[in-house]
Amino acid sequence: MIINDLKKILLDVNINLTELSQALSKRLNKPYSMQNLSNKLRNETITHREMLIIADILGYELKFIPKEKNKYN
Protein backbone atom coordinates (compact mmCIF):
# COMPACT_ATOMS: atom_id res chain seq x y z
CA MET A 1 0.00 0.00 0.00
CA ILE A 2 1.15 3.49 -0.76
CA ILE A 3 0.68 4.64 2.84
CA ASN A 4 3.33 2.16 4.04
CA ASP A 5 5.83 3.35 1.43
CA LEU A 6 5.15 6.96 2.30
CA LYS A 7 5.52 6.34 6.04
CA LYS A 8 9.00 4.95 5.43
CA ILE A 9 9.95 8.07 3.49
CA LEU A 10 8.47 10.31 6.18
CA LEU A 11 10.70 8.61 8.74
CA ASP A 12 13.73 9.06 6.48
CA VAL A 13 13.12 12.80 6.06
CA ASN A 14 11.93 13.33 9.64
CA ILE A 15 8.49 14.74 8.79
CA ASN A 16 5.22 13.51 10.26
CA LEU A 17 1.88 13.18 8.50
CA THR A 18 0.51 16.30 10.21
CA GLU A 19 3.40 18.42 8.93
CA LEU A 20 3.00 16.91 5.48
CA SER A 21 -0.73 17.67 5.40
CA GLN A 22 -0.01 21.28 6.46
CA ALA A 23 2.59 21.68 3.69
CA LEU A 24 0.16 20.17 1.19
CA SER A 25 -2.54 22.61 2.31
CA LYS A 26 -0.20 25.53 1.65
CA ARG A 27 0.87 24.25 -1.76
CA LEU A 28 -2.66 23.52 -2.98
CA ASN A 29 -4.30 26.40 -1.12
CA LYS A 30 -7.00 24.11 0.25
CA PRO A 31 -7.43 22.46 3.63
CA TYR A 32 -5.90 19.05 4.25
CA SER A 33 -6.15 17.51 7.68
CA MET A 34 -3.88 14.71 8.78
CA GLN A 35 -6.94 12.45 8.94
CA ASN A 36 -8.07 13.43 5.43
CA LEU A 37 -4.61 12.76 3.99
CA SER A 38 -4.31 9.50 5.90
CA ASN A 39 -7.69 8.33 4.58
CA LYS A 40 -6.74 9.20 0.99
CA LEU A 41 -3.53 7.24 1.32
CA ARG A 42 -5.13 4.26 3.06
CA ASN A 43 -8.01 4.09 0.58
CA GLU A 44 -5.64 4.75 -2.33
CA THR A 45 -7.77 7.63 -3.57
CA ILE A 46 -4.98 10.19 -3.63
CA THR A 47 -4.50 11.88 -7.00
CA HIS A 48 -1.39 11.79 -9.13
CA ARG A 49 -1.10 15.58 -8.77
CA GLU A 50 -1.22 15.29 -4.98
CA MET A 51 1.46 12.60 -5.05
CA LEU A 52 3.69 14.75 -7.27
CA ILE A 53 3.40 17.62 -4.80
CA ILE A 54 3.99 15.33 -1.81
CA ALA A 55 7.10 13.94 -3.49
CA ASP A 56 8.35 17.49 -4.13
CA ILE A 57 7.70 18.51 -0.51
CA LEU A 58 9.72 15.52 0.65
CA GLY A 59 12.54 16.14 -1.83
CA TYR A 60 11.68 13.22 -4.10
CA GLU A 61 10.52 12.75 -7.69
CA LEU A 62 7.91 10.41 -9.07
CA LYS A 63 8.98 8.71 -12.26
CA PHE A 64 7.61 6.06 -14.55
CA ILE A 65 10.44 3.63 -15.14
CA PRO A 66 10.11 0.91 -17.76
CA LYS A 67 10.15 -2.64 -16.47
CA GLU A 68 12.27 -5.30 -17.97
CA LYS A 69 10.65 -6.76 -21.02
CA ASN A 70 8.84 -10.01 -20.54
CA LYS A 71 6.58 -12.11 -22.69
CA TYR A 72 3.53 -10.01 -21.73
CA ASN A 73 4.80 -6.59 -22.82
GROMACS .gro file of C-alpha atoms in nm:
model
   73
    1MET     CA    1   0.000   0.000   0.000
    2ILE     CA    2   0.115   0.349  -0.076
    3ILE     CA    3   0.068   0.464   0.284
    4ASN     CA    4   0.333   0.216   0.404
    5ASP     CA    5   0.583   0.335   0.143
    6LEU     CA    6   0.515   0.696   0.230
    7LYS     CA    7   0.552   0.634   0.604
    8LYS     CA    8   0.900   0.495   0.543
    9ILE     CA    9   0.995   0.807   0.349
   10LEU     CA   10   0.847   1.031   0.618
   11LEU     CA   11   1.070   0.861   0.874
   12ASP     CA   12   1.373   0.906   0.648
   13VAL     CA   13   1.312   1.280   0.606
   14ASN     CA   14   1.193   1.333   0.964
   15ILE     CA   15   0.849   1.474   0.879
   16ASN     CA   16   0.522   1.351   1.026
   17LEU     CA   17   0.188   1.318   0.850
   18THR     CA   18   0.051   1.630   1.021
   19GLU     CA   19   0.340   1.842   0.893
   20LEU     CA   20   0.300   1.691   0.548
   21SER     CA   21  -0.073   1.767   0.540
   22GLN     CA   22  -0.001   2.128   0.646
   23ALA     CA   23   0.259   2.168   0.369
   24LEU     CA   24   0.016   2.017   0.119
   25SER     CA   25  -0.254   2.261   0.231
   26LYS     CA   26  -0.020   2.553   0.165
   27ARG     CA   27   0.087   2.425  -0.176
   28LEU     CA   28  -0.266   2.352  -0.298
   29ASN     CA   29  -0.430   2.640  -0.112
   30LYS     CA   30  -0.700   2.411   0.025
   31PRO     CA   31  -0.743   2.246   0.363
   32TYR     CA   32  -0.590   1.905   0.425
   33SER     CA   33  -0.615   1.751   0.768
   34MET     CA   34  -0.388   1.471   0.878
   35GLN     CA   35  -0.694   1.245   0.894
   36ASN     CA   36  -0.807   1.343   0.543
   37LEU     CA   37  -0.461   1.276   0.399
   38SER     CA   38  -0.431   0.950   0.590
   39ASN     CA   39  -0.769   0.833   0.458
   40LYS     CA   40  -0.674   0.920   0.099
   41LEU     CA   41  -0.353   0.724   0.132
   42ARG     CA   42  -0.513   0.426   0.306
   43ASN     CA   43  -0.801   0.409   0.058
   44GLU     CA   44  -0.564   0.475  -0.233
   45THR     CA   45  -0.777   0.763  -0.357
   46ILE     CA   46  -0.498   1.019  -0.363
   47THR     CA   47  -0.450   1.188  -0.700
   48HIS     CA   48  -0.139   1.179  -0.913
   49ARG     CA   49  -0.110   1.558  -0.877
   50GLU     CA   50  -0.122   1.529  -0.498
   51MET     CA   51   0.146   1.260  -0.505
   52LEU     CA   52   0.369   1.475  -0.727
   53ILE     CA   53   0.340   1.762  -0.480
   54ILE     CA   54   0.399   1.533  -0.181
   55ALA     CA   55   0.710   1.394  -0.349
   56ASP     CA   56   0.835   1.749  -0.413
   57ILE     CA   57   0.770   1.851  -0.051
   58LEU     CA   58   0.972   1.552   0.065
   59GLY     CA   59   1.254   1.614  -0.183
   60TYR     CA   60   1.168   1.322  -0.410
   61GLU     CA   61   1.052   1.275  -0.769
   62LEU     CA   62   0.791   1.041  -0.907
   63LYS     CA   63   0.898   0.871  -1.226
   64PHE     CA   64   0.761   0.606  -1.455
   65ILE     CA   65   1.044   0.363  -1.514
   66PRO     CA   66   1.011   0.091  -1.776
   67LYS     CA   67   1.015  -0.264  -1.647
   68GLU     CA   68   1.227  -0.530  -1.797
   69LYS     CA   69   1.065  -0.676  -2.102
   70ASN     CA   70   0.884  -1.001  -2.054
   71LYS     CA   71   0.658  -1.211  -2.269
   72TYR     CA   72   0.353  -1.001  -2.173
   73ASN     CA   73   0.480  -0.659  -2.282
   0.00000   0.00000   0.00000
